[in-house]
GROMACS .gro file of C-alpha atoms in nm:
model
  389
    1MET     CA    1   0.000   0.000   0.000
    2SER     CA    2   0.279   0.239   0.097
    3ALA     CA    3   0.463   0.158  -0.226
    4THR     CA    4   0.150   0.247  -0.424
    5LYS     CA    5   0.121   0.580  -0.239
    6ILE     CA    6   0.486   0.656  -0.309
    7LYS     CA    7   0.433   0.586  -0.680
    8ILE     CA    8   0.123   0.808  -0.691
    9SER     CA    9   0.305   1.084  -0.502
   10GLY     CA   10   0.601   1.061  -0.738
   11ALA     CA   11   0.373   1.074  -1.042
   12LEU     CA   12   0.193   1.381  -0.904
   13GLN     CA   13   0.524   1.556  -0.833
   14PHE     CA   14   0.647   1.480  -1.184
   15ARG     CA   15   0.320   1.607  -1.331
   16GLY     CA   16   0.348   1.924  -1.122
   17LYS     CA   17   0.704   1.986  -1.243
   18ILE     CA   18   0.600   1.938  -1.606
   19SER     CA   19   0.302   2.173  -1.558
   20LEU     CA   20   0.528   2.436  -1.397
   21LEU     CA   21   0.778   2.401  -1.681
   22PHE     CA   22   0.510   2.464  -1.943
   23ARG     CA   23   0.364   2.760  -1.750
   24ASN     CA   24   0.700   2.930  -1.711
   25ASN     CA   25   0.802   2.871  -2.072
   26ALA     CA   26   0.468   2.889  -2.252
   27GLY     CA   27   0.584   3.165  -2.488
   28TRP     CA   28   0.899   2.976  -2.580
   29PHE     CA   29   0.707   2.653  -2.649
   30LEU     CA   30   0.455   2.843  -2.863
   31ARG     CA   31   0.734   3.000  -3.070
   32PHE     CA   32   0.896   2.659  -3.107
   33LEU     CA   33   0.571   2.502  -3.229
   34LEU     CA   34   0.506   2.786  -3.474
   35THR     CA   35   0.858   2.755  -3.609
   36GLY     CA   36   0.816   2.380  -3.651
   37LEU     CA   37   0.485   2.442  -3.828
   38PHE     CA   38   0.641   2.695  -4.067
   39ILE     CA   39   0.936   2.470  -4.150
   40GLY     CA   40   0.703   2.171  -4.185
   41LEU     CA   41   0.489   2.370  -4.429
   42GLY     CA   42   0.799   2.449  -4.634
   43VAL     CA   43   0.916   2.087  -4.639
   44TRP     CA   44   0.570   1.960  -4.732
   45PHE     CA   45   0.535   2.224  -5.001
   46PHE     CA   46   0.866   2.150  -5.174
   47ASN     CA   47   0.811   1.775  -5.140
   48HIS     CA   48   0.466   1.816  -5.295
   49GLU     CA   49   0.606   2.030  -5.577
   50LYS     CA   50   0.920   1.821  -5.642
   51THR     CA   51   0.796   1.719  -5.987
   52GLU     CA   52   0.785   2.086  -6.083
   53LEU     CA   53   1.127   2.175  -5.938
   54SER     CA   54   1.310   2.044  -6.245
   55SER     CA   55   1.100   2.278  -6.458
   56VAL     CA   56   1.176   2.558  -6.209
   57ILE     CA   57   1.551   2.516  -6.265
   58LYS     CA   58   1.503   2.533  -6.642
   59LEU     CA   59   1.289   2.845  -6.609
   60ILE     CA   60   1.545   3.022  -6.387
   61SER     CA   61   1.833   2.930  -6.618
   62GLY     CA   62   1.647   3.101  -6.903
   63ALA     CA   63   1.569   3.418  -6.706
   64ASN     CA   64   1.595   3.755  -6.879
   65PRO     CA   65   1.939   3.910  -6.797
   66LEU     CA   66   1.806   4.267  -6.812
   67TRP     CA   67   1.533   4.195  -6.557
   68LEU     CA   68   1.782   4.012  -6.334
   69THR     CA   69   2.026   4.305  -6.348
   70THR     CA   70   1.745   4.542  -6.256
   71GLY     CA   71   1.652   4.317  -5.964
   72LEU     CA   72   2.012   4.313  -5.838
   73ALA     CA   73   2.035   4.692  -5.865
   74LEU     CA   74   1.712   4.714  -5.668
   75VAL     CA   75   1.867   4.497  -5.394
   76ALA     CA   76   2.144   4.756  -5.358
   77LEU     CA   77   1.881   5.031  -5.340
   78TYR     CA   78   1.684   4.829  -5.083
   79ILE     CA   79   1.989   4.795  -4.855
   80PHE     CA   80   2.072   5.165  -4.899
   81LEU     CA   81   1.716   5.267  -4.805
   82GLN     CA   82   1.728   5.046  -4.495
   83GLY     CA   83   2.046   5.222  -4.386
   84TRP     CA   84   1.894   5.562  -4.461
   85MET     CA   85   1.588   5.468  -4.255
   86TYR     CA   86   1.818   5.408  -3.958
   87VAL     CA   87   1.978   5.750  -4.016
   88MET     CA   88   1.633   5.914  -4.014
   89SER     CA   89   1.523   5.714  -3.707
   90PHE     CA   90   1.820   5.843  -3.510
   91ALA     CA   91   1.759   6.195  -3.641
   92SER     CA   92   1.401   6.163  -3.513
   93VAL     CA   93   1.535   6.140  -3.157
   94GLY     CA   94   1.787   6.419  -3.211
   95GLU     CA   95   2.094   6.201  -3.275
   96ARG     CA   96   2.320   6.166  -3.579
   97ILE     CA   97   2.490   5.855  -3.718
   98GLY     CA   98   2.688   5.805  -4.037
   99MET     CA   99   2.553   5.616  -4.336
  100GLY     CA  100   2.829   5.356  -4.307
  101ASP     CA  101   2.740   5.277  -3.945
  102ALA     CA  102   2.371   5.263  -4.038
  103LEU     CA  103   2.432   5.015  -4.322
  104ILE     CA  104   2.646   4.787  -4.103
  105LEU     CA  105   2.384   4.807  -3.827
  106PHE     CA  106   2.106   4.701  -4.066
  107LEU     CA  107   2.305   4.419  -4.226
  108LYS     CA  108   2.411   4.273  -3.891
  109ARG     CA  109   2.067   4.299  -3.735
  110ASN     CA  110   1.902   4.156  -4.045
  111PHE     CA  111   2.144   3.863  -4.038
  112ILE     CA  112   2.098   3.779  -3.671
  113SER     CA  113   1.719   3.824  -3.688
  114VAL     CA  114   1.699   3.497  -3.883
  115PHE     CA  115   1.844   3.296  -3.595
  116ILE     CA  116   1.684   3.446  -3.281
  117PRO     CA  117   1.325   3.434  -3.151
  118ALA     CA  118   1.101   3.713  -3.287
  119GLY     CA  119   1.405   3.834  -3.479
  120GLY     CA  120   1.237   4.130  -3.645
  121VAL     CA  121   1.191   4.296  -3.303
  122SER     CA  122   1.447   4.135  -3.072
  123SER     CA  123   1.734   4.205  -3.315
  124MET     CA  124   1.681   4.577  -3.241
  125THR     CA  125   1.867   4.528  -2.910
  126PHE     CA  126   2.187   4.401  -3.076
  127PHE     CA  127   2.501   4.570  -3.213
  128GLY     CA  128   2.454   4.911  -3.054
  129ASP     CA  129   2.813   4.913  -2.921
  130THR     CA  130   2.957   5.079  -3.230
  131ILE     CA  131   2.694   5.352  -3.212
  132GLU     CA  132   2.759   5.401  -2.838
  133GLU     CA  133   3.127   5.455  -2.918
  134ARG     CA  134   3.014   5.759  -3.118
  135GLY     CA  135   2.883   5.911  -2.794
  136ILE     CA  136   2.513   5.822  -2.829
  137PRO     CA  137   2.356   5.685  -2.505
  138GLY     CA  138   2.217   5.332  -2.512
  139SER     CA  139   1.865   5.448  -2.425
  140ARG     CA  140   1.863   5.677  -2.730
  141ILE     CA  141   1.981   5.388  -2.949
  142TYR     CA  142   1.693   5.172  -2.823
  143PHE     CA  143   1.448   5.456  -2.875
  144ALA     CA  144   1.563   5.511  -3.235
  145SER     CA  145   1.549   5.135  -3.296
  146ALA     CA  146   1.195   5.125  -3.157
  147ILE     CA  147   1.095   5.400  -3.400
  148TYR     CA  148   1.257   5.203  -3.684
  149ALA     CA  149   1.064   4.886  -3.591
  150PHE     CA  150   0.732   5.065  -3.540
  151VAL     CA  151   0.753   5.263  -3.864
  152GLY     CA  152   0.840   4.941  -4.048
  153ILE     CA  153   0.504   4.798  -3.940
  154LEU     CA  154   0.319   5.127  -3.992
  155SER     CA  155   0.434   5.151  -4.354
  156VAL     CA  156   0.274   4.812  -4.424
  157ILE     CA  157  -0.071   4.949  -4.346
  158LEU     CA  158   0.002   5.269  -4.539
  159VAL     CA  159   0.075   5.057  -4.846
  160ALA     CA  160  -0.186   4.787  -4.777
  161ILE     CA  161  -0.494   5.013  -4.780
  162PRO     CA  162  -0.424   5.177  -5.120
  163ALA     CA  163  -0.320   4.837  -5.252
  164PHE     CA  164  -0.650   4.688  -5.145
  165LEU     CA  165  -0.841   4.973  -5.310
  166PHE     CA  166  -0.633   4.919  -5.623
  167ALA     CA  167  -0.721   4.550  -5.618
  168ILE     CA  168  -1.091   4.633  -5.586
  169THR     CA  169  -1.084   4.870  -5.882
  170GLY     CA  170  -0.904   4.602  -6.081
  171ASN     CA  171  -1.172   4.342  -5.998
  172ASP     CA  172  -0.899   4.133  -5.839
  173THR     CA  173  -1.050   4.078  -5.495
  174GLY     CA  174  -1.049   3.745  -5.322
  175LEU     CA  175  -1.047   3.592  -4.977
  176SER     CA  176  -0.667   3.612  -4.953
  177ARG     CA  177  -0.682   3.988  -5.022
  178TRP     CA  178  -0.929   4.041  -4.740
  179PHE     CA  179  -0.706   3.839  -4.508
  180ALA     CA  180  -0.404   4.047  -4.610
  181LEU     CA  181  -0.581   4.376  -4.536
  182ALA     CA  182  -0.735   4.250  -4.211
  183GLY     CA  183  -0.397   4.120  -4.095
  184ALA     CA  184  -0.223   4.450  -4.167
  185VAL     CA  185  -0.493   4.651  -3.986
  186LEU     CA  186  -0.493   4.411  -3.690
  187ILE     CA  187  -0.115   4.423  -3.644
  188VAL     CA  188  -0.095   4.803  -3.651
  189THR     CA  189  -0.396   4.828  -3.418
  190ILE     CA  190  -0.236   4.592  -3.166
  191VAL     CA  191   0.094   4.780  -3.182
  192TYR     CA  192  -0.087   5.112  -3.130
  193PHE     CA  193  -0.280   4.990  -2.825
  194LEU     CA  194   0.034   4.832  -2.676
  195TYR     CA  195   0.213   5.163  -2.723
  196ARG     CA  196  -0.072   5.354  -2.558
  197SER     CA  197  -0.080   5.104  -2.272
  198VAL     CA  198   0.293   5.149  -2.210
  199ILE     CA  199   0.273   5.529  -2.234
  200LYS     CA  200  -0.020   5.538  -1.989
  201LYS     CA  201   0.161   5.284  -1.763
  202LYS     CA  202  -0.124   5.034  -1.774
  203ILE     CA  203  -0.133   4.655  -1.830
  204ALA     CA  204   0.138   4.632  -2.097
  205TYR     CA  205   0.368   4.857  -1.891
  206ARG     CA  206   0.325   4.643  -1.577
  207LEU     CA  207   0.375   4.324  -1.778
  208VAL     CA  208   0.702   4.452  -1.926
  209LEU     CA  209   0.832   4.551  -1.581
  210LYS     CA  210   0.733   4.212  -1.442
  211ILE     CA  211   0.934   4.033  -1.711
  212TYR     CA  212   1.222   4.282  -1.722
  213PRO     CA  213   1.232   4.524  -1.425
  214GLY     CA  214   1.538   4.703  -1.563
  215ALA     CA  215   1.328   4.844  -1.848
  216GLU     CA  216   1.160   5.102  -1.621
  217MET     CA  217   1.434   5.363  -1.662
  218PHE     CA  218   1.441   5.316  -2.041
  219ILE     CA  219   1.060   5.337  -2.077
  220ASP     CA  220   1.045   5.652  -1.864
  221GLU     CA  221   1.309   5.816  -2.083
  222VAL     CA  222   1.119   5.717  -2.397
  223ILE     CA  223   0.796   5.860  -2.253
  224ASN     CA  224   0.967   6.188  -2.167
  225SER     CA  225   1.155   6.209  -2.497
  226ARG     CA  226   1.033   6.417  -2.787
  227VAL     CA  227   1.041   6.306  -3.148
  228VAL     CA  228   1.144   6.552  -3.418
  229PRO     CA  229   0.834   6.549  -3.647
  230ARG     CA  230   1.019   6.635  -3.968
  231PHE     CA  231   1.264   6.346  -3.942
  232PHE     CA  232   0.991   6.108  -3.825
  233ILE     CA  233   0.798   6.184  -4.145
  234PHE     CA  234   1.115   6.122  -4.347
  235THR     CA  235   1.149   5.786  -4.168
  236VAL     CA  236   0.793   5.692  -4.266
  237LEU     CA  237   0.847   5.798  -4.629
  238THR     CA  238   1.170   5.598  -4.647
  239SER     CA  239   0.992   5.292  -4.509
  240VAL     CA  240   0.716   5.330  -4.768
  241LEU     CA  241   0.982   5.342  -5.042
  242ILE     CA  242   1.125   5.018  -4.901
  243GLU     CA  243   0.780   4.858  -4.935
  244PHE     CA  244   0.767   4.975  -5.297
  245THR     CA  245   1.105   4.812  -5.367
  246GLY     CA  246   0.963   4.487  -5.230
  247ILE     CA  247   0.661   4.513  -5.458
  248ALA     CA  248   0.894   4.589  -5.749
  249HIS     CA  249   1.095   4.276  -5.665
  250VAL     CA  250   0.784   4.060  -5.694
  251TYR     CA  251   0.701   4.224  -6.027
  252ILE     CA  252   1.061   4.186  -6.154
  253SER     CA  253   1.071   3.821  -6.042
  254MET     CA  254   0.775   3.748  -6.268
  255GLY     CA  255   0.907   3.958  -6.557
  256ALA     CA  256   1.254   3.802  -6.541
  257LEU     CA  257   1.103   3.458  -6.591
  258ASN     CA  258   0.904   3.572  -6.895
  259ILE     CA  259   0.582   3.545  -6.695
  260ASP     CA  260   0.315   3.806  -6.762
  261PRO     CA  261   0.354   4.028  -6.451
  262SER     CA  262   0.058   4.177  -6.267
  263LEU     CA  263   0.098   4.486  -6.049
  264ALA     CA  264  -0.208   4.410  -5.835
  265THR     CA  265  -0.091   4.054  -5.771
  266SER     CA  266   0.261   4.178  -5.693
  267ILE     CA  267   0.127   4.421  -5.434
  268MET     CA  268  -0.093   4.167  -5.256
  269ALA     CA  269   0.175   3.897  -5.267
  270TYR     CA  270   0.424   4.132  -5.106
  271ILE     CA  271   0.182   4.233  -4.830
  272VAL     CA  272   0.121   3.866  -4.746
  273VAL     CA  273   0.499   3.812  -4.734
  274VAL     CA  274   0.547   4.106  -4.495
  275LEU     CA  275   0.270   3.980  -4.266
  276PHE     CA  276   0.444   3.645  -4.233
  277LEU     CA  277   0.773   3.825  -4.168
  278ILE     CA  278   0.609   4.014  -3.881
  279ILE     CA  279   0.439   3.716  -3.713
  280SER     CA  280   0.716   3.462  -3.775
  281PRO     CA  281   0.884   3.364  -3.443
  282PHE     CA  282   1.198   3.217  -3.604
  283LEU     CA  283   1.382   3.212  -3.938
  284ARG     CA  284   1.192   3.514  -4.077
  285GLY     CA  285   0.902   3.309  -4.212
  286LEU     CA  286   1.120   3.058  -4.396
  287GLY     CA  287   0.888   2.797  -4.544
  288ALA     CA  288   0.559   2.971  -4.468
  289ILE     CA  289   0.639   3.262  -4.701
  290GLU     CA  290   0.718   3.030  -4.990
  291VAL     CA  291   0.392   2.842  -4.938
  292SER     CA  292   0.168   3.147  -4.896
  293MET     CA  293   0.316   3.348  -5.183
  294SER     CA  294   0.307   3.052  -5.421
  295TYR     CA  295  -0.053   2.980  -5.323
  296LEU     CA  296  -0.151   3.341  -5.386
  297LEU     CA  297   0.016   3.344  -5.728
  298ILE     CA  298  -0.148   3.014  -5.822
  299HIS     CA  299  -0.483   3.151  -5.703
  300SER     CA  300  -0.421   3.455  -5.926
  301GLY     CA  301  -0.405   3.236  -6.236
  302TYR     CA  302  -0.036   3.143  -6.268
  303SER     CA  303   0.074   2.783  -6.313
  304ASP     CA  304   0.240   2.588  -6.031
  305VAL     CA  305   0.582   2.610  -6.196
  306GLU     CA  306   0.553   2.984  -6.262
  307ALA     CA  307   0.434   3.057  -5.907
  308VAL     CA  308   0.708   2.853  -5.738
  309THR     CA  309   0.982   2.994  -5.962
  310ALA     CA  310   0.876   3.356  -5.912
  311THR     CA  311   0.858   3.299  -5.537
  312LEU     CA  312   1.209   3.150  -5.520
  313LEU     CA  313   1.356   3.432  -5.729
  314PHE     CA  314   1.183   3.692  -5.511
  315ARG     CA  315   1.323   3.529  -5.197
  316PHE     CA  316   1.668   3.534  -5.357
  317PHE     CA  317   1.641   3.911  -5.401
  318GLU     CA  318   1.474   4.000  -5.070
  319PHE     CA  319   1.608   3.736  -4.830
  320TRP     CA  320   1.923   3.556  -4.941
  321LEU     CA  321   2.120   3.848  -5.088
  322PRO     CA  322   2.071   4.077  -4.784
  323LEU     CA  323   2.153   3.777  -4.564
  324LEU     CA  324   2.477   3.732  -4.759
  325GLY     CA  325   2.547   4.102  -4.712
  326GLY     CA  326   2.506   4.057  -4.337
  327LEU     CA  327   2.754   3.769  -4.339
  328ILE     CA  328   3.004   3.984  -4.526
  329SER     CA  329   2.955   4.265  -4.272
  330PHE     CA  330   3.061   4.023  -4.000
  331MET     CA  331   3.357   3.905  -4.207
  332ILE     CA  332   3.494   4.261  -4.221
  333LYS     CA  333   3.647   4.185  -3.882
  334VAL     CA  334   3.717   3.825  -3.972
  335GLU     CA  335   4.001   3.775  -3.725
  336LYS     CA  336   3.783   3.865  -3.427
  337LEU     CA  337   3.501   3.651  -3.566
  338LEU     CA  338   3.728   3.349  -3.615
  339ARG     CA  339   3.870   3.383  -3.264
  340ARG     CA  340   3.516   3.369  -3.131
  341ILE     CA  341   3.369   3.089  -3.338
  342PHE     CA  342   3.667   2.866  -3.427
  343PRO     CA  343   3.691   2.696  -3.083
  344SER     CA  344   3.318   2.621  -3.094
  345ILE     CA  345   3.342   2.483  -3.448
  346LEU     CA  346   3.640   2.265  -3.348
  347ILE     CA  347   3.460   2.127  -3.042
  348PHE     CA  348   3.149   2.065  -3.252
  349ALA     CA  349   3.355   1.877  -3.516
  350LEU     CA  350   3.523   1.663  -3.249
  351GLY     CA  351   3.183   1.582  -3.102
  352ILE     CA  352   3.051   1.475  -3.444
  353ILE     CA  353   3.358   1.254  -3.492
  354ASN     CA  354   3.300   1.091  -3.153
  355ILE     CA  355   2.933   1.031  -3.234
  356PHE     CA  356   3.014   0.867  -3.568
  357SER     CA  357   3.286   0.665  -3.399
  358VAL     CA  358   3.039   0.527  -3.146
  359LEU     CA  359   2.766   0.467  -3.405
  360SER     CA  360   3.001   0.283  -3.638
  361GLY     CA  361   3.064   0.019  -3.370
  362VAL     CA  362   3.364  -0.209  -3.340
  363MET     CA  363   3.509  -0.284  -3.684
  364PRO     CA  364   3.806  -0.515  -3.752
  365ASP     CA  365   3.952  -0.258  -3.990
  366LYS     CA  366   3.993  -0.017  -3.700
  367PHE     CA  367   4.205  -0.265  -3.505
  368LEU     CA  368   4.412  -0.356  -3.811
  369LEU     CA  369   4.475   0.014  -3.879
  370ARG     CA  370   4.564   0.073  -3.515
  371GLN     CA  371   4.802  -0.227  -3.503
  372GLN     CA  372   4.968  -0.120  -3.825
  373PHE     CA  373   5.001   0.238  -3.701
  374GLU     CA  374   5.143   0.130  -3.364
  375GLY     CA  375   5.381  -0.118  -3.533
  376ASP     CA  376   5.515   0.143  -3.772
  377LEU     CA  377   5.546   0.393  -3.488
  378LEU     CA  378   5.743   0.150  -3.270
  379GLN     CA  379   5.974   0.054  -3.556
  380ASP     CA  380   6.042   0.419  -3.632
  381SER     CA  381   6.112   0.498  -3.266
  382PHE     CA  382   6.353   0.200  -3.232
  383ARG     CA  383   6.528   0.303  -3.552
  384GLU     CA  384   6.563   0.663  -3.432
  385SER     CA  385   6.690   0.554  -3.088
  386TYR     CA  386   6.951   0.325  -3.248
  387ARG     CA  387   7.066   0.605  -3.478
  388ILE     CA  388   7.101   0.853  -3.192
  389SER     CA  389   7.289   0.604  -2.970
   0.00000   0.00000   0.00000
């Protein structure tokens, strides 16, 4: 009887620990599940479309060079505008940074945002050291970064509403368009009410302080700070131009593949992409974006091959090339980078070797190689000792 009670007590304790673990890490588990869902969608999609992928390769290899060159030039403009948006964000809080520092800041934050939770927002707290060395306080850097992140979301709604009206006038409305508009409005509305709640020191403010008490000083400084209206407007206009470059990339991706491009479809496809970028917890929507954009293009009348190919080329312009630029920005100080990561890479490689060694089991060839190696080593050592003596 006592043994049964002990077992029941142990089971209840274990259940309580598991329940506590899930309660304390609910947000993390949710992000993990969403990430797994997004990646699973991507894997399923490409597995489902594997018969078309061979046609995709042929279509890309025959892409129009002029369109491709235009797309690459637009990537350079996109990166420049992102840097300029940082310059204007800092000017909005009364601070000045150089264009070079702004470009490096964007490239590094864009790169790391792929690998951290909620990267689009959480990356705003990284790589402010270089800016601080210029004499700008950390709180001002965070404030300017918050303006950058907020305006990036605000510009989506500023583009989404005219785009939706354009789609209506073009008789190109569908359920996906309504979802795109509703999503954009919902996100900006939530951000606005969260901002108001923090400013008024209500629920969101108390929740932030409960999670991170050290944020009180920063929030108070943000509340008491004043934004320069002229530069804030310039920040918004720059962000809107960035959205237009994204739309142009969708249009160019279709034109480069000799697909009849549609401006209305390009606009709505880009808005859907941006929504997934905003809500994606990890990997910047990798997988989910490919699925959603391809589905929208197919729903708009394009074939499976055309939709998948245009999506992949768009992601090459908007995702992979800026990501490569971020990697290069880290490699500028390659010696410091190698000193940091080389020991970890070496330990990781040794661990992989040990795992394969264990998994491969005991093989006679290993012992033969060892005996031969030891025999040759002993003979060489005896020979060397005899020569020295």
